[in-house]
Amino acid sequence: MAMPSNPLQVSSMITPTAMKRTQTREVSSNEQVQDLRQSIVETPGTFQYTCFHLEHNGERINDFVELSEVKSLQAGSELTLLEDPYTEKEARMHVTRVRELIGAVGDRSDHLQGICAGLSLHDNIIVASDGQTTPHTNGNAKSSILADYDIEAPSALQTILPPPQENFPKTLKSLTVSPWNPPPYHLRQKGHLLYLQVTTNEGEQHQITSTVGGFFVNKSSNNKFDPSPRPAPKNHCAHSLLSLLSLISPSFETAFVSLQDINNKKDLLTTFPFSNSLPANPWLVPSLSSTINQHFPDPTRSQEAYLLGGADGMESLRDWNEEFQTTRELPRESVPERMFRERLTSKLFADFNEAAARGAVLVARGEVPPLNPTEAADAQIFVYNNIFFSLGADGVQIFANEGGDEAARVAVGKDVMGVRTVNQLDIPGLFTAGTVVVDYLGKRIVGQSIVPGIFKQREPGEHQIDYGAVEGIDVVTENEAFVPVFEKLSKALHVKKHAVWDKEGKKHDLEGSVQTKGLLGTDGRKYVLDLFRTTPLDVVWSEEVASSAGVEHDDYPHRMAILRQELIESYWRTKMQQFVRETLERRKSENQKDSNLDSPDQTINGDSSLVKNGAPKEENNTIEQERVDLSDFNLALNSDVCSGQIPPTNEDKEDYARDEADVRAVCDYLRSKIIPELIQDLYEGDVGFPMDGRSLSQLLHKRGVNVKYLGKIAQLAKEKGRRLDVVAEIASQEMVTRAFKHISNRYLRRIPVVLATSCISHLLNCLLGTQVNARPQPQVDDEMKSIYGASLSFEKVDPKSLRLEIEREVQTRYRYVLPSEWQSSIKHMQVLREICLKQGLQMEAKEFLFNKDETVAVNDHSSSSNGTSTTNGIPHEDSKKKKKKHIERTPSPALNSDDSAHLTFSPDDILNIIPIVKDAAPRSALAEEALEAGRLSLAQNQRQLGQELILESLSLHEQIYGILHPEVAKVYHQLSMLYYQTDEKDAAVELARKAVIVTERTLGVDSHDAILAYLNLSLFEHATNNTEKALKYVRHALDLWKIVYGTNHPDTITTMNNAAVMLQNLKLYADSRKWFEHSLTICESMYGRQSVNTATILFQLAQALALDHDPKGAVARMREAYNIFHAELGATDRNTKEAESWLEQLTQNAVSIAKHAKDVQNRRFRRVQLTPRVTLGTRPQPQVGQSADIAATRPDARSIGLDSRSIDELLKFIEGGETGSPQSKKKRTPTRNPKLRHARQTSLSQQKKENQSSL
């Protein structure tokens, strides 16, 4: 790994025709000139330049080389910016850029990027919550932002909505392409490129000519064409259109500066454009009356296609396949070559994914004509934007024996995963087609780059495929040219070379599955296709579902249930470790035999024998262990086991039986080890709990567990008791929402696009709105129905039939029987969110009515609106009697209709449907290698080298992926944790803030990753003494948690403890004890009253009560903690002894305080400053599925879980005495708080482990 490059100070001399000025910027020598150009375009003061080049010492610099390759360039060098003549394309790009800068770009209706795409709420949290920390009127203490927070109240939906958009200064009335455009032939010869029309705020209209030299105001009008320059004094001209606008409009400059000032108040990351990833689309968006969703007139909106793609649109057409393969063939020997190659690869995949997703949406909407219109609808193929599209359905009966359409749908999803795996392996000489899978309106559409030769009609007797199965498995072909590359692929995937037989019984020895195909393209490249069977079938699962069919479950929908690649890798590592241990043990036993035989010689040799067999023996064993030859270890699986192959000979049958035994061993490994260990880790708290369906799926996939095992996960979690109720609940919810997705897709697939919202809203009413209306009727536009003449099967669905269908789906797909009361016990808002995320729905933000009580509250709200207060943004009665919440809700349009019955959802509630995209883009190996090298260096105490490598990794991530990318968000988070652990807390805060914004914009404002990012940012802010800001982040994270999961998630115990610590730091002891009490309530409900975890929180609560001057309560809680420690750990355990010591001291001082209560009340306390040494510690929130130990690693060896001050110090403070600095007092060994030294017993809050080693 190369060392990080030294930064260069480079001065850019801006030398346009009218001015000269110098800007200095710091760049890295391994950056490309193109990066420097881009920074100039985006920097205020130079963003008016788009068409220019850079020179150094009078020589033009190539834009596509690294700065290190520029001759004589060194620190302090000066680069000169010179304006270039425009081309038509550059002029159009310049106009587009200027429109963006001046705010002239109106709202867009984009099928791919939905409403509020790429939203971030980070900046709004601080602004919205400013001023909430106000002084009390009766003292100098502050009330925190958490003072009025009700942990049990539901969260307001406004938590995940952007605030109303402010009115931006208007720089121009309009900037459009002129009706006189394009220039006539004779004027093109004179350099005319475009004609524009500008209307200023003063009401003046100007016609502008764009030429190769720049822009000028011409003599044309609406009725007269004369593109020549105006005479003086109105003969304004400039190289940049932005400069010209300043000359022709007196108010433009002022308005433009005001617009920039508003934009500069925002964090740059919140407005930075996406380049290498798709933005996250929120499931809940502002209503149509919001300023964000208002539709404004924009004459240029329909002209953007021309500005971006030219008159014929050919500029946007690309040969995707040639670009993919040319990029793959780039050199990769040196680090700069690898960086350039991976950067180009990342950008290319991003462009292709976006183009393919747009094309897939058009195909699903019927906007693209098929190439084979005479075929059945499922068999039709399409080409759009040089991308080949087909449907994920069995239109040509390839999967007839595997499950038909269901098998085909699963196969294309597995195929894109296989392509991603092969792309990540990056095997030289083996090529893949660009592949994207898009789910939209119930259809699954596959987009692929067109492989040259795939449509070629071959000679009679030749097959379309050169390696593997041609038509099903009846015809199999071989080609020796594919053996070397397929051999490398099979070795990397742990696939065994095995025999298959065609329909004639001919034997073929293939590298890889028979379904994996090789195609020799007309460009001479070897392509691998159909990678949906890179791993074997889950044989045991297939047998189980076959044997249970007809009893209480239906037949499983398909025979494509394969094992995950993560499971194969885990099994391979386990067997490899077993091989190493056995080898070492065999060597050890052989060495012992040799030593016994050679004992007489060793006695004669005397001291020399000690060198061989004495003290250095451990060192010799270490050397031997390092030299274990793994070439003798071989684990490969037959990926075609139990897939219809019938060996003809006894020898083949024996080989086949051995292969089947190997596959069954992996299946047994999954069931007997992986799944039970996962459940046990969750039970013991060794990993973070999932928050929603997505985080649970990621946790399962990371362990190599398929989602089809959700039923088994739920069943095992239930058997573990209430501690895993959360896991069972989320697993059941995930099964229900996935079943609903499959059911709705079946209805959506065959209906017109304009009726999709009617179908979805009716199905949602049948699932979630039955308490409001037990017999919901579909709301269908009769006119649209008559136009299409469609037969709408969804109209026959009612709540009972949908419930039965969901139960049947869950039983069939997950082998799990839902409880009879499942529909009444589901969490409506959380289920709605999961359905929206799975199907790409964007719902209008309103308080949806899910039960009759809420309906009454809406109708009676006007009569009960007086005397209400607000908790968490939700109005409710402020009465001393038992409160009944009257929630103010925006009624659904259905409430105002003529229907007598209310409905929870209407078609108008669904404002947009966006595609769900699955791509095959690989990760950057170079950036990950640098990050891993940095971690290893830090682990070896090479701090300086480790930090340099980590910074290099960060630079590589940003350069390869761009700033807005999920992988960059991950590295921001990881680096912030590393900096926090090395006590560089300011850097940790900055990186954690970036992690929050990038996570929100790429993964969603309410994703589980965003919650964890906010919690860690709050921890780092607290560490830098910004506790009030930290509490704002904590509050927002808790609000998100309520939307994602609901209240009382187990991992909120850590968050509540951290909040309590922060409140103590602000001397808000009364508020602090409330949060410890909340934490105790959840802990008791999860672990029981007599658990060690509960005792630990009781211990913390006792201290908090002491700080809040409640000596009786402190003694009572400490006594409870002592009793539990004594019962669970024994009288000799250190925790028990410490609790006993604290209890004695607190009891004595409680008696003393009671005697002096009157004096205490009349005396003003001199309070101490609580330093981090004497307060309860905070702790990073672990990632979902992450080990608690990893999340808790700190560089210091002290415990961060409990108070570390002595009893005397704490009690002196409670009594009102002074507590000086510890250094100023006589040294005394403090009585430590109890720390749990058993990891299994401290898993709950993850704040009690002692002596954690640094990374």
PDB file of C-alpha atoms in Angstrom, residues 939-1105:
ATOM      1  CA  ALA A 939      -3.834  -2.428  16.489  1.00  0.00           C
ATOM      2  CA  GLN A 940      -0.040  -2.772  16.413  1.00  0.00           C
ATOM      3  CA  ASN A 941       0.341   0.621  18.151  1.00  0.00           C
ATOM      4  CA  GLN A 942       1.714   2.262  14.989  1.00  0.00           C
ATOM      5  CA  ARG A 943      -0.529   5.255  15.477  1.00  0.00           C
ATOM      6  CA  GLN A 944       0.996   7.693  13.017  1.00  0.00           C
ATOM      7  CA  LEU A 945       1.168   5.196  10.173  1.00  0.00           C
ATOM      8  CA  GLY A 946      -2.309   3.946  10.994  1.00  0.00           C
ATOM      9  CA  GLN A 947      -3.815   7.426  10.877  1.00  0.00           C
ATOM     10  CA  GLU A 948      -2.078   8.215   7.612  1.00  0.00           C
ATOM     11  CA  LEU A 949      -3.438   5.045   6.041  1.00  0.00           C
ATOM     12  CA  ILE A 950      -6.910   5.764   7.382  1.00  0.00           C
ATOM     13  CA  LEU A 951      -6.827   9.261   5.895  1.00  0.00           C
ATOM     14  CA  GLU A 952      -5.623   7.764   2.637  1.00  0.00           C
ATOM     15  CA  SER A 953      -8.547   5.330   2.748  1.00  0.00           C
ATOM     16  CA  LEU A 954     -10.974   8.191   3.326  1.00  0.00           C
ATOM     17  CA  SER A 955      -9.517  10.062   0.361  1.00  0.00           C
ATOM     18  CA  LEU A 956      -9.791   6.944  -1.793  1.00  0.00           C
ATOM     19  CA  HIS A 957     -13.401   6.374  -0.782  1.00  0.00           C
ATOM     20  CA  GLU A 958     -14.352   9.944  -1.633  1.00  0.00           C
ATOM     21  CA  GLN A 959     -12.498   9.933  -4.941  1.00  0.00           C
ATOM     22  CA  ILE A 960     -13.743   6.528  -6.085  1.00  0.00           C
ATOM     23  CA  TYR A 961     -17.345   6.661  -4.906  1.00  0.00           C
ATOM     24  CA  GLY A 962     -17.953  10.390  -4.728  1.00  0.00           C
ATOM     25  CA  ILE A 963     -19.052  11.956  -1.466  1.00  0.00           C
ATOM     26  CA  LEU A 964     -22.689  10.837  -1.525  1.00  0.00           C
ATOM     27  CA  HIS A 965     -22.552   7.061  -1.411  1.00  0.00           C
ATOM     28  CA  PRO A 966     -23.533   4.452   1.211  1.00  0.00           C
ATOM     29  CA  GLU A 967     -19.974   3.083   1.312  1.00  0.00           C
ATOM     30  CA  VAL A 968     -18.654   6.577   2.086  1.00  0.00           C
ATOM     31  CA  ALA A 969     -21.217   6.903   4.876  1.00  0.00           C
ATOM     32  CA  LYS A 970     -19.928   3.643   6.347  1.00  0.00           C
ATOM     33  CA  VAL A 971     -16.313   4.758   6.258  1.00  0.00           C
ATOM     34  CA  TYR A 972     -17.248   8.130   7.807  1.00  0.00           C
ATOM     35  CA  HIS A 973     -18.893   6.219  10.632  1.00  0.00           C
ATOM     36  CA  GLN A 974     -15.984   3.814  11.082  1.00  0.00           C
ATOM     37  CA  LEU A 975     -13.376   6.555  11.024  1.00  0.00           C
ATOM     38  CA  SER A 976     -15.335   8.660  13.489  1.00  0.00           C
ATOM     39  CA  MET A 977     -15.295   5.699  15.879  1.00  0.00           C
ATOM     40  CA  LEU A 978     -11.548   5.240  15.387  1.00  0.00           C
ATOM     41  CA  TYR A 979     -10.867   8.925  16.052  1.00  0.00           C
ATOM     42  CA  TYR A 980     -13.104   8.818  19.101  1.00  0.00           C
ATOM     43  CA  GLN A 981     -11.180   5.849  20.434  1.00  0.00           C
ATOM     44  CA  THR A 982      -7.868   7.665  19.884  1.00  0.00           C
ATOM     45  CA  ASP A 983      -9.181  10.742  21.759  1.00  0.00           C
ATOM     46  CA  GLU A 984      -9.321  12.968  18.669  1.00  0.00           C
ATOM     47  CA  LYS A 985     -12.876  13.929  19.436  1.00  0.00           C
ATOM     48  CA  ASP A 986     -13.170  17.049  17.255  1.00  0.00           C
ATOM     49  CA  ALA A 987     -12.297  15.015  14.187  1.00  0.00           C
ATOM     50  CA  ALA A 988     -14.712  12.331  15.360  1.00  0.00           C
ATOM     51  CA  VAL A 989     -17.533  14.865  15.570  1.00  0.00           C
ATOM     52  CA  GLU A 990     -16.865  16.207  12.078  1.00  0.00           C
ATOM     53  CA  LEU A 991     -16.802  12.742  10.524  1.00  0.00           C
ATOM     54  CA  ALA A 992     -19.864  11.632  12.481  1.00  0.00           C
ATOM     55  CA  ARG A 993     -21.772  14.689  11.239  1.00  0.00           C
ATOM     56  CA  LYS A 994     -20.851  13.799   7.663  1.00  0.00           C
ATOM     57  CA  ALA A 995     -21.885  10.199   8.309  1.00  0.00           C
ATOM     58  CA  VAL A 996     -25.327  11.385   9.457  1.00  0.00           C
ATOM     59  CA  ILE A 997     -25.954  13.541   6.382  1.00  0.00           C
ATOM     60  CA  VAL A 998     -24.662  11.055   3.816  1.00  0.00           C
ATOM     61  CA  THR A 999     -26.590   8.223   5.507  1.00  0.00           C
ATOM     62  CA  GLU A1000     -29.803  10.232   5.435  1.00  0.00           C
ATOM     63  CA  ARG A1001     -29.417  11.145   1.784  1.00  0.00           C
ATOM     64  CA  THR A1002     -28.419   7.690   0.527  1.00  0.00           C
ATOM     65  CA  LEU A1003     -30.183   5.261   2.902  1.00  0.00           C
ATOM     66  CA  GLY A1004     -33.133   7.277   4.183  1.00  0.00           C
ATOM     67  CA  VAL A1005     -33.901   9.795   6.914  1.00  0.00           C
ATOM     68  CA  ASP A1006     -35.571   7.091   9.025  1.00  0.00           C
ATOM     69  CA  SER A1007     -33.307   4.159   8.247  1.00  0.00           C
ATOM     70  CA  HIS A1008     -31.833   2.198  11.135  1.00  0.00           C
ATOM     71  CA  ASP A1009     -28.406   3.368   9.967  1.00  0.00           C
ATOM     72  CA  ALA A1010     -29.516   6.992  10.368  1.00  0.00           C
ATOM     73  CA  ILE A1011     -30.678   6.327  13.933  1.00  0.00           C
ATOM     74  CA  LEU A1012     -27.334   4.798  14.893  1.00  0.00           C
ATOM     75  CA  ALA A1013     -25.475   7.633  13.161  1.00  0.00           C
ATOM     76  CA  TYR A1014     -27.399  10.231  15.186  1.00  0.00           C
ATOM     77  CA  LEU A1015     -26.789   8.368  18.439  1.00  0.00           C
ATOM     78  CA  ASN A1016     -23.048   8.184  17.849  1.00  0.00           C
ATOM     79  CA  LEU A1017     -22.944  11.851  16.832  1.00  0.00           C
ATOM     80  CA  SER A1018     -24.690  12.733  20.089  1.00  0.00           C
ATOM     81  CA  LEU A1019     -22.077  10.749  22.018  1.00  0.00           C
ATOM     82  CA  PHE A1020     -19.200  12.540  20.297  1.00  0.00           C
ATOM     83  CA  GLU A1021     -20.800  15.962  20.776  1.00  0.00           C
ATOM     84  CA  HIS A1022     -21.160  15.201  24.467  1.00  0.00           C
ATOM     85  CA  ALA A1023     -17.489  14.201  24.615  1.00  0.00           C
ATOM     86  CA  THR A1024     -16.575  17.650  23.255  1.00  0.00           C
ATOM     87  CA  ASN A1025     -18.776  19.374  25.899  1.00  0.00           C
ATOM     88  CA  ASN A1026     -21.577  20.183  23.435  1.00  0.00           C
ATOM     89  CA  THR A1027     -24.064  18.372  25.629  1.00  0.00           C
ATOM     90  CA  GLU A1028     -27.118  20.440  24.737  1.00  0.00           C
ATOM     91  CA  LYS A1029     -26.604  19.772  21.044  1.00  0.00           C
ATOM     92  CA  ALA A1030     -26.033  16.106  21.854  1.00  0.00           C
ATOM     93  CA  LEU A1031     -29.403  15.942  23.607  1.00  0.00           C
ATOM     94  CA  LYS A1032     -31.102  17.353  20.512  1.00  0.00           C
ATOM     95  CA  TYR A1033     -29.665  14.502  18.469  1.00  0.00           C
ATOM     96  CA  VAL A1034     -30.758  12.003  21.127  1.00  0.00           C
ATOM     97  CA  ARG A1035     -34.311  13.324  21.008  1.00  0.00           C
ATOM     98  CA  HIS A1036     -34.438  13.125  17.227  1.00  0.00           C
ATOM     99  CA  ALA A1037     -33.064   9.579  17.290  1.00  0.00           C
ATOM    100  CA  LEU A1038     -35.697   8.514  19.817  1.00  0.00           C
ATOM    101  CA  ASP A1039     -38.426  10.057  17.660  1.00  0.00           C
ATOM    102  CA  LEU A1040     -37.101   8.130  14.667  1.00  0.00           C
ATOM    103  CA  TRP A1041     -37.003   4.980  16.757  1.00  0.00           C
ATOM    104  CA  LYS A1042     -40.696   5.327  17.523  1.00  0.00           C
ATOM    105  CA  ILE A1043     -41.529   5.590  13.831  1.00  0.00           C
ATOM    106  CA  VAL A1044     -39.287   2.706  12.815  1.00  0.00           C
ATOM    107  CA  TYR A1045     -40.107   0.289  15.652  1.00  0.00           C
ATOM    108  CA  GLY A1046     -42.302   1.908  18.267  1.00  0.00           C
ATOM    109  CA  THR A1047     -41.551   2.472  21.943  1.00  0.00           C
ATOM    110  CA  ASN A1048     -39.382   0.468  24.331  1.00  0.00           C
ATOM    111  CA  HIS A1049     -36.894  -1.101  21.933  1.00  0.00           C
ATOM    112  CA  PRO A1050     -34.250  -2.989  23.984  1.00  0.00           C
ATOM    113  CA  ASP A1051     -31.358  -0.992  22.571  1.00  0.00           C
ATOM    114  CA  THR A1052     -32.959   2.239  23.810  1.00  0.00           C
ATOM    115  CA  ILE A1053     -31.692   1.256  27.262  1.00  0.00           C
ATOM    116  CA  THR A1054     -28.205   2.305  26.201  1.00  0.00           C
ATOM    117  CA  THR A1055     -29.590   5.507  24.686  1.00  0.00           C
ATOM    118  CA  MET A1056     -31.549   6.374  27.815  1.00  0.00           C
ATOM    119  CA  ASN A1057     -28.534   5.767  30.035  1.00  0.00           C
ATOM    120  CA  ASN A1058     -26.464   8.015  27.795  1.00  0.00           C
ATOM    121  CA  ALA A1059     -29.167  10.695  27.955  1.00  0.00           C
ATOM    122  CA  ALA A1060     -29.205  10.445  31.741  1.00  0.00           C
ATOM    123  CA  VAL A1061     -25.441  10.915  31.863  1.00  0.00           C
ATOM    124  CA  MET A1062     -25.688  13.980  29.631  1.00  0.00           C
ATOM    125  CA  LEU A1063     -28.384  15.459  31.848  1.00  0.00           C
ATOM    126  CA  GLN A1064     -26.200  14.908  34.886  1.00  0.00           C
ATOM    127  CA  ASN A1065     -23.438  16.761  33.102  1.00  0.00           C
ATOM    128  CA  LEU A1066     -25.850  19.708  32.852  1.00  0.00           C
ATOM    129  CA  LYS A1067     -26.693  19.276  36.573  1.00  0.00           C
ATOM    130  CA  LEU A1068     -30.271  18.369  35.680  1.00  0.00           C
ATOM    131  CA  TYR A1069     -30.448  15.597  38.238  1.00  0.00           C
ATOM    132  CA  ALA A1070     -34.239  15.371  38.419  1.00  0.00           C
ATOM    133  CA  ASP A1071     -34.474  14.849  34.676  1.00  0.00           C
ATOM    134  CA  SER A1072     -31.584  12.402  34.803  1.00  0.00           C
ATOM    135  CA  ARG A1073     -33.287  10.109  37.311  1.00  0.00           C
ATOM    136  CA  LYS A1074     -36.407   9.985  35.111  1.00  0.00           C
ATOM    137  CA  TRP A1075     -34.378   8.554  32.237  1.00  0.00           C
ATOM    138  CA  PHE A1076     -32.756   5.986  34.486  1.00  0.00           C
ATOM    139  CA  GLU A1077     -36.242   5.011  35.625  1.00  0.00           C
ATOM    140  CA  HIS A1078     -37.383   4.618  32.009  1.00  0.00           C
ATOM    141  CA  SER A1079     -34.342   2.469  31.363  1.00  0.00           C
ATOM    142  CA  LEU A1080     -35.116   0.355  34.421  1.00  0.00           C
ATOM    143  CA  THR A1081     -38.697  -0.197  33.266  1.00  0.00           C
ATOM    144  CA  ILE A1082     -37.603  -1.579  29.899  1.00  0.00           C
ATOM    145  CA  CYS A1083     -34.858  -3.651  31.491  1.00  0.00           C
ATOM    146  CA  GLU A1084     -37.279  -5.267  33.929  1.00  0.00           C
ATOM    147  CA  SER A1085     -39.771  -6.070  31.177  1.00  0.00           C
ATOM    148  CA  MET A1086     -37.041  -7.711  29.141  1.00  0.00           C
ATOM    149  CA  TYR A1087     -34.737  -9.392  31.663  1.00  0.00           C
ATOM    150  CA  GLY A1088     -36.909  -9.648  34.754  1.00  0.00           C
ATOM    151  CA  ARG A1089     -36.555  -8.057  38.146  1.00  0.00           C
ATOM    152  CA  GLN A1090     -33.974 -10.487  39.481  1.00  0.00           C
ATOM    153  CA  SER A1091     -31.443 -10.178  36.658  1.00  0.00           C
ATOM    154  CA  VAL A1092     -27.931  -8.816  37.036  1.00  0.00           C
ATOM    155  CA  ASN A1093     -28.650  -6.263  34.330  1.00  0.00           C
ATOM    156  CA  THR A1094     -31.567  -4.907  36.309  1.00  0.00           C
ATOM    157  CA  ALA A1095     -29.383  -4.783  39.421  1.00  0.00           C
ATOM    158  CA  THR A1096     -26.780  -2.751  37.581  1.00  0.00           C
ATOM    159  CA  ILE A1097     -29.352  -0.173  36.477  1.00  0.00           C
ATOM    160  CA  LEU A1098     -30.746  -0.108  40.012  1.00  0.00           C
ATOM    161  CA  PHE A1099     -27.234   0.710  41.192  1.00  0.00           C
ATOM    162  CA  GLN A1100     -27.014   3.575  38.694  1.00  0.00           C
ATOM    163  CA  LEU A1101     -30.475   4.798  39.641  1.00  0.00           C
ATOM    164  CA  ALA A1102     -29.515   4.802  43.314  1.00  0.00           C
ATOM    165  CA  GLN A1103     -26.630   7.146  42.523  1.00  0.00           C
ATOM    166  CA  ALA A1104     -28.927   9.359  40.466  1.00  0.00           C
ATOM    167  CA  LEU A1105     -31.409   9.525  43.336  1.00  0.00           C
TER     168      LEU A1105
END
